[in-house]
Amino acid sequence: MRTTPEQRIRDLQHFGEEGGVVPVIDLAATATFLNPKDMEQTFLGEKEGCYLYSRHSNPTVNMFSQKMAALENTESALGVASGMAAIACTLEQLMSDGGEIVSSLTVYGGTYALFKNIFPKQNIKVNFVDVEDFSAIEQAITPRTKVLYAETISNPLLKLSNIKKLSEIAKKHKLTLVIDNTFAPCLITPADLGADIVIHSCTKFISGSSDMIAGVICASKEFIASLIDVNHGAVMLKGPVMDARIAHELYMRLDHLPVRMKAHSVAAQFLADSFLKNNIPVIYPGLKTHAQHADYQNAINTGYGFGGMMAIELESAEKAMHLAQALQNEKFGLYAVSLGFSRTLMTVPAITTSSEITADDQQKMKLSKGLLRLSIGYTGNESVMLERFLKIYKNI
Ligand SMILES: *Cc1c(COP(=O)(O)O)cnc(C)c1O
């Protein structure tokens, strides 16, 4: 039987020092060596397995990282300070002597701004393409291209990337396929579909409580080791490391991530079905009306549903903001950026979370000004939530 993300997380066990059922938090910034020779060899990269200094590696961060590697079915992983740190360090490590990246145009606003405004100054050129247009991808690849970059489920339009096909293209041109799986932990395992490196903003579903900023890079042992190399590692030398306290929190929360993902999906599916019945223009991958419903069914791990993200088309940004405000007053959800919280969060991406994307590019990716993005929470009775929504929606 194929292993599931849930089972892989479950089967990884760490104990506390005195046999506790949870591991301890190892806060030490530095570690003693009984033999000074071992320290010298650790610096020379001749000795493995010694803890040196917490910017290099930390036992608690390593435990969280192992659990993320289990979730994403990769050889290794590394927890870092934020999702942006995961993206920036991964790409800087891969592009250390410059070159080109072919990236999906529909990426997170911060990623888009990093690619468009900062990377060119570091001799890294990014060519943005429609990730569904495979011939456009092939055409954008040059001899200098090293990386193909996309998000599993695009933000905010919820288009599914064909990771299998992207992986074929990447292999053919010897590129590294990097996938941001922030929207779909448990639901989709990009490494199973051919991704080389999978990154997450753990600030979202993996935390689940909107109370911390964190990220992770899941990849081969070799790539993770390169990130913490004392002479060339992007994480080691730029320093956006994960704190041991955060790592411990997230380590514990990973046990209930599968349960939370299912709960998000159940609530979102109920609302999406009901919205459709009420002729509300809703975009949700779990609906037969979604253009890629069948593709989703092929790509997702069964049992987790279609996720917690949803969008509703309104005529204008003003109307979308007005609806969101009224819904907030009715205690349907909160008007706030981010996603993956236990409660429903709402934003109008075109003027907020995707505002870094130029008007021209927004048009190219067909992002309309009036799109309301919802990250559906699982708290509260779903029928009550629906009633509140319909009452407000009918009156705007
Ligand atoms: C939030 C987000 C990021 C950035 O993560 P931070 O933890 O805020 O740095 C990257 N990608 C996606 C898809 C996101 O939603």
Short mmCIF file of C-alpha atoms and ligand atoms in Angstrom, two decimals:
data_model
loop_
_atom_site.label_atom_id
_atom_site.label_comp_id
_atom_site.label_asym_id
_atom_site.label_seq_id
_atom_site.Cartn_x
_atom_site.Cartn_y
_atom_site.Cartn_z
CA MET A 1 0.00 0.00 0.00
CA ARG A 2 1.21 3.51 -0.82
CA THR A 3 2.14 5.47 2.31
CA THR A 4 0.03 8.49 3.11
CA PRO A 5 1.34 11.80 4.47
CA GLU A 6 -0.63 11.08 7.65
CA GLN A 7 0.97 7.66 8.17
CA ARG A 8 4.47 8.92 7.48
CA ILE A 9 4.04 11.69 10.10
CA ARG A 10 2.54 9.17 12.51
CA ASP A 11 5.38 6.69 12.17
CA LEU A 12 8.09 9.21 12.97
CA GLN A 13 8.69 9.16 16.72
CA HIS A 14 10.96 11.26 18.89
CA PHE A 15 11.10 10.94 22.66
CA GLY A 16 12.04 13.37 25.41
CA GLU A 17 15.32 12.82 27.21
CA GLU A 18 13.67 10.94 30.09
CA GLY A 19 11.36 8.94 27.85
CA GLY A 20 8.72 11.64 27.54
CA VAL A 21 6.18 11.15 24.74
CA VAL A 22 7.18 14.50 23.26
CA PRO A 23 10.72 15.70 22.55
CA VAL A 24 12.31 18.41 24.67
CA ILE A 25 13.13 21.85 23.30
CA ASP A 26 16.88 22.15 22.90
CA LEU A 27 17.55 25.86 23.27
CA ALA A 28 21.35 25.84 23.30
CA ALA A 29 22.90 28.33 20.87
CA THR A 30 26.23 26.53 21.01
CA ALA A 31 27.45 23.02 21.87
CA THR A 32 30.54 21.81 23.73
CA PHE A 33 33.04 19.45 22.15
CA LEU A 34 34.83 16.99 24.43
CA ASN A 35 37.67 16.79 21.96
CA PRO A 36 38.81 20.05 20.25
CA LYS A 37 39.97 18.01 17.24
CA ASP A 38 36.30 17.13 16.51
CA MET A 39 35.44 20.84 16.32
CA GLU A 40 38.23 21.48 13.83
CA GLN A 41 37.04 18.57 11.67
CA THR A 42 33.43 19.76 11.85
CA PHE A 43 34.48 23.14 10.44
CA LEU A 44 36.47 21.44 7.72
CA GLY A 45 33.37 19.46 6.79
CA GLU A 46 35.26 16.23 7.54
CA LYS A 47 33.06 15.18 10.43
CA GLU A 48 29.27 14.86 10.45
CA GLY A 49 26.79 14.51 13.29
CA CYS A 50 28.20 17.10 15.70
CA TYR A 51 26.11 20.06 16.79
CA LEU A 52 28.19 23.20 16.52
CA TYR A 53 26.10 26.35 16.64
CA SER A 54 22.35 26.80 16.24
CA ARG A 55 22.56 28.89 13.06
CA HIS A 56 24.17 25.81 11.51
CA SER A 57 21.91 23.17 13.04
CA ASN A 58 19.76 22.59 16.10
CA PRO A 59 18.34 19.27 17.37
CA THR A 60 14.76 20.58 17.76
CA VAL A 61 14.75 22.26 14.35
CA ASN A 62 16.08 18.97 12.95
CA MET A 63 13.18 17.02 14.49
CA PHE A 64 10.63 19.38 12.94
CA SER A 65 12.50 19.20 9.63
CA GLN A 66 12.42 15.39 9.68
CA LYS A 67 8.68 15.49 10.22
CA MET A 68 8.26 17.86 7.27
CA ALA A 69 10.40 15.55 5.11
CA ALA A 70 8.05 12.72 6.14
CA LEU A 71 5.00 14.82 5.19
CA GLU A 72 6.43 15.80 1.81
CA ASN A 73 8.11 12.44 1.10
CA THR A 74 11.53 13.98 0.54
CA GLU A 75 14.88 12.72 1.79
CA SER A 76 15.50 15.73 4.01
CA ALA A 77 14.20 19.18 4.99
CA LEU A 78 15.20 22.38 6.77
CA GLY A 79 12.97 24.67 8.83
CA VAL A 80 13.70 28.38 8.26
CA ALA A 81 12.46 31.76 9.53
CA SER A 82 9.68 32.36 6.98
CA GLY A 83 8.18 31.24 3.70
CA MET A 84 10.03 34.06 1.94
CA ALA A 85 13.30 32.92 3.54
CA ALA A 86 12.61 29.42 2.18
CA ILE A 87 12.01 30.77 -1.35
CA ALA A 88 14.90 33.28 -1.36
CA CYS A 89 17.48 30.89 0.13
CA THR A 90 16.48 27.96 -2.11
CA LEU A 91 16.78 30.02 -5.26
CA GLU A 92 19.93 31.87 -4.22
CA GLN A 93 21.56 28.51 -3.48
CA LEU A 94 20.55 27.15 -6.89
CA MET A 95 21.46 30.38 -8.71
CA SER A 96 24.65 31.30 -6.83
CA ASP A 97 26.46 32.25 -10.02
CA GLY A 98 23.45 33.88 -11.71
CA GLY A 99 21.33 32.59 -14.55
CA GLU A 100 17.65 32.41 -15.37
CA ILE A 101 14.46 31.11 -13.78
CA VAL A 102 11.26 30.28 -15.66
CA SER A 103 8.40 30.99 -13.26
CA SER A 104 4.65 30.81 -13.31
CA LEU A 105 3.17 34.31 -13.54
CA THR A 106 0.55 33.48 -10.92
CA VAL A 107 2.71 33.34 -7.81
CA TYR A 108 2.38 34.83 -4.35
CA GLY A 109 2.78 38.65 -4.44
CA GLY A 110 5.95 38.61 -2.32
CA THR A 111 7.53 35.97 -4.55
CA TYR A 112 6.63 38.00 -7.64
CA ALA A 113 8.23 41.16 -6.14
CA LEU A 114 11.39 39.24 -5.13
CA PHE A 115 11.69 37.82 -8.65
CA LYS A 116 10.92 41.09 -10.40
CA ASN A 117 12.67 43.69 -8.24
CA ILE A 118 15.51 42.03 -6.31
CA PHE A 119 16.75 39.04 -8.31
CA PRO A 120 17.69 41.09 -11.44
CA LYS A 121 20.15 43.02 -9.23
CA GLN A 122 21.74 39.68 -8.29
CA ASN A 123 22.26 38.65 -11.93
CA ILE A 124 19.19 36.38 -11.81
CA LYS A 125 16.66 36.93 -14.59
CA VAL A 126 13.12 35.59 -14.18
CA ASN A 127 10.93 34.86 -17.19
CA PHE A 128 7.26 34.72 -16.20
CA VAL A 129 4.99 32.38 -18.16
CA ASP A 130 1.48 30.97 -18.10
CA VAL A 131 2.20 27.69 -16.33
CA GLU A 132 -0.55 25.90 -18.28
CA ASP A 133 1.05 26.81 -21.61
CA PHE A 134 3.75 24.14 -21.99
CA SER A 135 5.04 25.44 -25.31
CA ALA A 136 5.44 28.92 -23.78
CA ILE A 137 7.47 27.31 -20.97
CA GLU A 138 9.71 25.51 -23.48
CA GLN A 139 10.17 28.74 -25.43
CA ALA A 140 11.15 30.67 -22.30
CA ILE A 141 13.93 28.19 -21.46
CA THR A 142 17.42 29.33 -22.54
CA PRO A 143 20.87 27.75 -22.04
CA ARG A 144 21.16 29.93 -18.90
CA THR A 145 17.92 28.59 -17.32
CA LYS A 146 18.45 26.54 -14.17
CA VAL A 147 15.10 26.49 -12.38
CA LEU A 148 11.42 25.99 -13.17
CA TYR A 149 9.23 27.51 -10.44
CA ALA A 150 5.49 27.21 -9.71
CA GLU A 151 2.91 26.93 -6.93
CA THR A 152 0.89 23.71 -6.58
CA ILE A 153 -2.35 25.66 -6.45
CA SER A 154 -2.03 29.20 -7.69
CA ASN A 155 -2.82 32.17 -5.51
CA PRO A 156 -5.53 33.44 -5.69
CA LEU A 157 -7.13 31.83 -8.74
CA LEU A 158 -6.81 28.22 -7.48
CA LYS A 159 -5.45 26.85 -10.74
CA LEU A 160 -3.70 23.53 -10.36
CA SER A 161 -0.20 23.20 -11.80
CA ASN A 162 0.43 20.01 -13.77
CA ILE A 163 3.48 19.02 -11.73
CA LYS A 164 3.98 15.75 -13.63
CA LYS A 165 4.20 17.60 -16.93
CA LEU A 166 6.39 20.37 -15.42
CA SER A 167 8.71 17.67 -14.10
CA GLU A 168 9.02 16.15 -17.59
CA ILE A 169 9.96 19.54 -19.02
CA ALA A 170 12.43 20.15 -16.18
CA LYS A 171 14.10 16.76 -16.70
CA LYS A 172 14.35 17.26 -20.44
CA HIS A 173 16.19 20.58 -19.97
CA LYS A 174 18.09 19.56 -16.79
CA LEU A 175 16.31 22.17 -14.64
CA THR A 176 15.48 21.95 -10.94
CA LEU A 177 11.71 21.98 -10.40
CA VAL A 178 10.83 24.04 -7.30
CA ILE A 179 7.22 23.92 -6.06
CA ASP A 180 5.59 26.15 -3.41
CA ASN A 181 3.06 23.82 -1.73
CA THR A 182 1.77 26.32 0.87
CA PHE A 183 -1.87 25.97 -0.25
CA ALA A 184 -1.96 22.17 -0.26
CA PRO A 185 -0.08 20.36 2.55
CA CYS A 186 -1.41 16.73 2.81
CA LEU A 187 -3.67 17.27 -0.22
CA ILE A 188 -0.88 17.11 -2.75
CA THR A 189 2.62 15.65 -2.44
CA PRO A 190 4.61 17.44 -5.18
CA ALA A 191 7.68 15.19 -4.72
CA ASP A 192 5.53 12.15 -5.63
CA LEU A 193 4.66 13.95 -8.88
CA GLY A 194 8.25 14.80 -9.77
CA ALA A 195 9.13 18.05 -7.93
CA ASP A 196 12.78 18.29 -6.86
CA ILE A 197 12.35 20.85 -4.08
CA VAL A 198 9.14 21.64 -2.16
CA ILE A 199 8.86 24.76 -0.05
CA HIS A 200 6.17 25.96 2.37
CA SER A 201 5.20 29.04 4.22
CA CYS A 202 4.51 27.31 7.57
CA THR A 203 2.81 30.56 8.61
CA LYS A 204 -0.35 29.26 6.93
CA PHE A 205 -1.95 25.79 7.24
CA ILE A 206 1.05 24.15 8.92
CA SER A 207 0.86 26.57 11.87
CA GLY A 208 -2.92 26.79 11.58
CA SER A 209 -3.19 29.44 14.27
CA SER A 210 -1.88 32.59 12.55
CA ASP A 211 0.44 33.15 15.50
CA MET A 212 3.92 32.81 13.99
CA ILE A 213 6.02 33.29 10.84
CA ALA A 214 7.94 30.24 9.62
CA GLY A 215 9.02 28.33 6.52
CA VAL A 216 10.55 25.07 5.38
CA ILE A 217 12.56 23.68 2.45
CA CYS A 218 12.04 19.96 1.64
CA ALA A 219 14.63 18.44 -0.69
CA SER A 220 17.45 15.90 -1.12
CA LYS A 221 20.02 15.38 1.64
CA GLU A 222 22.63 16.88 -0.61
CA PHE A 223 20.70 20.11 -1.25
CA ILE A 224 19.78 20.58 2.41
CA ALA A 225 23.43 20.05 3.39
CA SER A 226 24.47 22.70 0.86
CA LEU A 227 22.14 25.26 2.52
CA ILE A 228 24.01 24.96 5.83
CA ASP A 229 27.51 24.67 4.40
CA VAL A 230 29.80 26.90 6.53
CA ASN A 231 31.41 28.44 3.44
CA HIS A 232 28.64 28.53 0.84
CA GLY A 233 25.25 27.90 2.50
CA ALA A 234 22.53 30.51 1.90
CA VAL A 235 20.72 29.71 5.17
CA MET A 236 23.93 29.41 7.21
CA LEU A 237 25.47 32.63 5.88
CA LYS A 238 22.43 34.89 5.42
CA GLY A 239 21.04 33.60 8.69
CA PRO A 240 17.20 33.32 8.41
CA VAL A 241 17.09 30.27 10.68
CA MET A 242 14.16 28.79 12.59
CA ASP A 243 14.09 29.24 16.38
CA ALA A 244 13.97 26.01 18.41
CA ARG A 245 10.79 27.16 20.24
CA ILE A 246 8.97 27.68 16.94
CA ALA A 247 10.27 24.33 15.66
CA HIS A 248 8.87 22.55 18.72
CA GLU A 249 5.46 24.25 18.35
CA LEU A 250 5.24 23.27 14.70
CA TYR A 251 6.51 19.76 15.40
CA MET A 252 3.56 19.21 17.75
CA ARG A 253 1.04 20.81 15.40
CA LEU A 254 2.01 18.55 12.49
CA ASP A 255 0.26 15.65 14.24
CA HIS A 256 -3.11 17.32 13.77
CA LEU A 257 -2.41 18.95 10.40
CA PRO A 258 -4.20 16.09 8.52
CA VAL A 259 -7.28 16.43 10.76
CA ARG A 260 -7.30 20.19 10.29
CA MET A 261 -6.90 19.93 6.50
CA LYS A 262 -9.88 17.58 6.34
CA ALA A 263 -11.95 19.94 8.48
CA HIS A 264 -11.07 22.92 6.23
CA SER A 265 -12.11 20.87 3.20
CA VAL A 266 -15.41 19.69 4.70
CA ALA A 267 -16.43 23.25 5.63
CA ALA A 268 -15.30 24.70 2.29
CA GLN A 269 -17.03 21.97 0.25
CA PHE A 270 -20.30 22.52 2.14
CA LEU A 271 -20.19 26.28 1.58
CA ALA A 272 -19.12 25.96 -2.09
CA ASP A 273 -21.95 23.48 -2.84
CA SER A 274 -24.44 25.80 -1.16
CA PHE A 275 -23.10 28.91 -2.91
CA LEU A 276 -23.43 27.16 -6.26
CA LYS A 277 -27.05 26.22 -5.50
CA ASN A 278 -27.69 29.89 -4.74
CA ASN A 279 -26.12 31.01 -8.06
CA ILE A 280 -23.20 32.72 -6.35
CA PRO A 281 -20.17 32.79 -8.71
CA VAL A 282 -17.85 30.65 -6.63
CA ILE A 283 -14.48 29.17 -7.60
CA TYR A 284 -13.69 25.97 -5.68
CA PRO A 285 -11.73 22.94 -6.94
CA GLY A 286 -14.18 20.53 -5.28
CA LEU A 287 -17.02 21.66 -7.56
CA LYS A 288 -17.76 19.91 -10.85
CA THR A 289 -18.03 23.39 -12.37
CA HIS A 290 -14.32 23.98 -11.70
CA ALA A 291 -12.49 23.62 -15.04
CA GLN A 292 -9.80 21.45 -13.43
CA HIS A 293 -11.98 19.34 -11.13
CA ALA A 294 -10.87 16.11 -12.84
CA ASP A 295 -7.19 17.13 -12.80
CA TYR A 296 -7.48 17.78 -9.09
CA GLN A 297 -9.02 14.38 -8.54
CA ASN A 298 -6.03 12.80 -10.27
CA ALA A 299 -3.42 14.77 -8.34
CA ILE A 300 -4.78 14.80 -4.78
CA ASN A 301 -4.12 12.27 -2.06
CA THR A 302 -7.54 10.79 -1.32
CA GLY A 303 -9.25 11.55 1.95
CA TYR A 304 -8.26 15.18 2.47
CA GLY A 305 -10.88 16.81 0.23
CA PHE A 306 -10.17 19.81 -1.99
CA GLY A 307 -8.73 22.22 0.57
CA GLY A 308 -9.85 25.35 2.36
CA MET A 309 -9.26 27.98 -0.31
CA MET A 310 -12.12 29.48 -2.29
CA ALA A 311 -12.85 32.62 -4.31
CA ILE A 312 -15.98 34.53 -5.23
CA GLU A 313 -16.26 36.85 -8.24
CA LEU A 314 -17.86 40.23 -7.62
CA GLU A 315 -18.25 43.11 -10.05
CA SER A 316 -15.70 45.44 -8.46
CA ALA A 317 -13.12 45.75 -5.71
CA GLU A 318 -15.47 48.17 -3.90
CA LYS A 319 -18.25 45.61 -3.92
CA ALA A 320 -15.87 42.86 -2.74
CA MET A 321 -14.60 45.04 0.13
CA HIS A 322 -18.13 46.02 1.06
CA LEU A 323 -19.21 42.37 1.16
CA ALA A 324 -16.15 41.37 3.21
CA GLN A 325 -16.76 44.15 5.71
CA ALA A 326 -20.41 43.23 6.12
CA LEU A 327 -19.44 39.54 6.54
CA GLN A 328 -16.92 40.52 9.19
CA ASN A 329 -19.57 42.51 11.05
CA GLU A 330 -21.82 39.44 10.88
CA LYS A 331 -19.00 37.32 12.40
CA PHE A 332 -18.72 35.16 9.27
CA GLY A 333 -14.98 35.76 9.01
CA LEU A 334 -12.14 38.23 9.42
CA TYR A 335 -10.87 40.71 6.84
CA ALA A 336 -7.17 39.89 7.06
CA VAL A 337 -4.36 38.72 4.81
CA SER A 338 -2.91 35.21 5.15
CA LEU A 339 -4.68 31.85 5.13
CA GLY A 340 -4.90 28.48 6.82
CA PHE A 341 -6.24 29.90 10.10
CA SER A 342 -8.85 27.99 12.13
CA ARG A 343 -11.27 30.85 11.37
CA THR A 344 -12.27 32.19 7.97
CA LEU A 345 -10.02 34.92 6.54
CA MET A 346 -11.01 37.17 3.62
CA THR A 347 -9.07 39.48 1.28
CA VAL A 348 -9.46 41.23 -2.06
CA PRO A 349 -6.19 40.07 -3.70
CA ALA A 350 -6.02 42.48 -6.67
CA ILE A 351 -5.64 45.47 -4.34
CA THR A 352 -3.89 43.71 -1.43
CA THR A 353 -2.01 40.39 -1.41
CA SER A 354 -1.42 40.45 -5.17
CA SER A 355 -1.04 44.24 -5.50
CA GLU A 356 2.71 43.78 -6.14
CA ILE A 357 1.71 42.27 -9.49
CA THR A 358 1.48 44.97 -12.17
CA ALA A 359 -1.94 45.79 -13.68
CA ASP A 360 -0.70 44.38 -16.98
CA ASP A 361 0.33 41.07 -15.43
CA GLN A 362 -2.88 40.90 -13.37
CA GLN A 363 -4.80 41.13 -16.63
CA LYS A 364 -2.62 38.43 -18.20
CA MET A 365 -3.33 36.07 -15.33
CA LYS A 366 -7.03 37.00 -15.51
CA LEU A 367 -7.16 38.25 -11.93
CA SER A 368 -10.20 40.49 -11.69
CA LYS A 369 -10.38 43.41 -9.27
CA GLY A 370 -13.57 42.10 -7.71
CA LEU A 371 -12.28 38.68 -6.70
CA LEU A 372 -12.82 37.95 -3.00
CA ARG A 373 -10.47 35.26 -1.65
CA LEU A 374 -11.64 33.18 1.27
CA SER A 375 -9.60 30.85 3.44
CA ILE A 376 -12.42 28.84 4.98
CA GLY A 377 -12.05 28.06 8.68
CA TYR A 378 -13.55 25.08 10.46
CA THR A 379 -14.83 26.74 13.62
CA GLY A 380 -18.53 27.30 14.09
CA ASN A 381 -21.54 25.48 12.74
CA GLU A 382 -21.45 25.39 8.95
CA SER A 383 -25.20 25.90 8.50
CA VAL A 384 -25.08 28.96 10.73
CA MET A 385 -22.14 30.31 8.73
CA LEU A 386 -24.04 29.73 5.47
CA GLU A 387 -27.12 31.49 6.80
CA ARG A 388 -25.03 34.50 7.79
CA PHE A 389 -23.35 34.61 4.39
CA LEU A 390 -26.60 34.39 2.40
CA LYS A 391 -28.28 37.05 4.51
CA ILE A 392 -25.43 39.50 3.81
CA TYR A 393 -24.88 38.52 0.16
CA LYS A 394 -28.54 39.05 -0.78
CA ASN A 395 -28.46 42.58 0.58
CA ILE A 396 -25.32 44.00 -0.95
C1 LIG B 1 2.44 33.52 2.62
C2 LIG B 1 3.03 32.88 1.44
C3 LIG B 1 4.42 32.94 1.21
C4 LIG B 1 5.35 33.71 2.11
O1 LIG B 1 5.45 33.15 3.37
P1 LIG B 1 5.82 33.95 4.71
O2 LIG B 1 5.80 32.91 5.76
O3 LIG B 1 4.80 35.03 4.89
O4 LIG B 1 7.20 34.54 4.49
C5 LIG B 1 4.91 32.26 0.11
N1 LIG B 1 4.09 31.58 -0.73
C6 LIG B 1 2.77 31.52 -0.56
C7 LIG B 1 1.93 30.74 -1.51
C8 LIG B 1 2.19 32.17 0.53
O5 LIG B 1 0.86 32.11 0.70
#
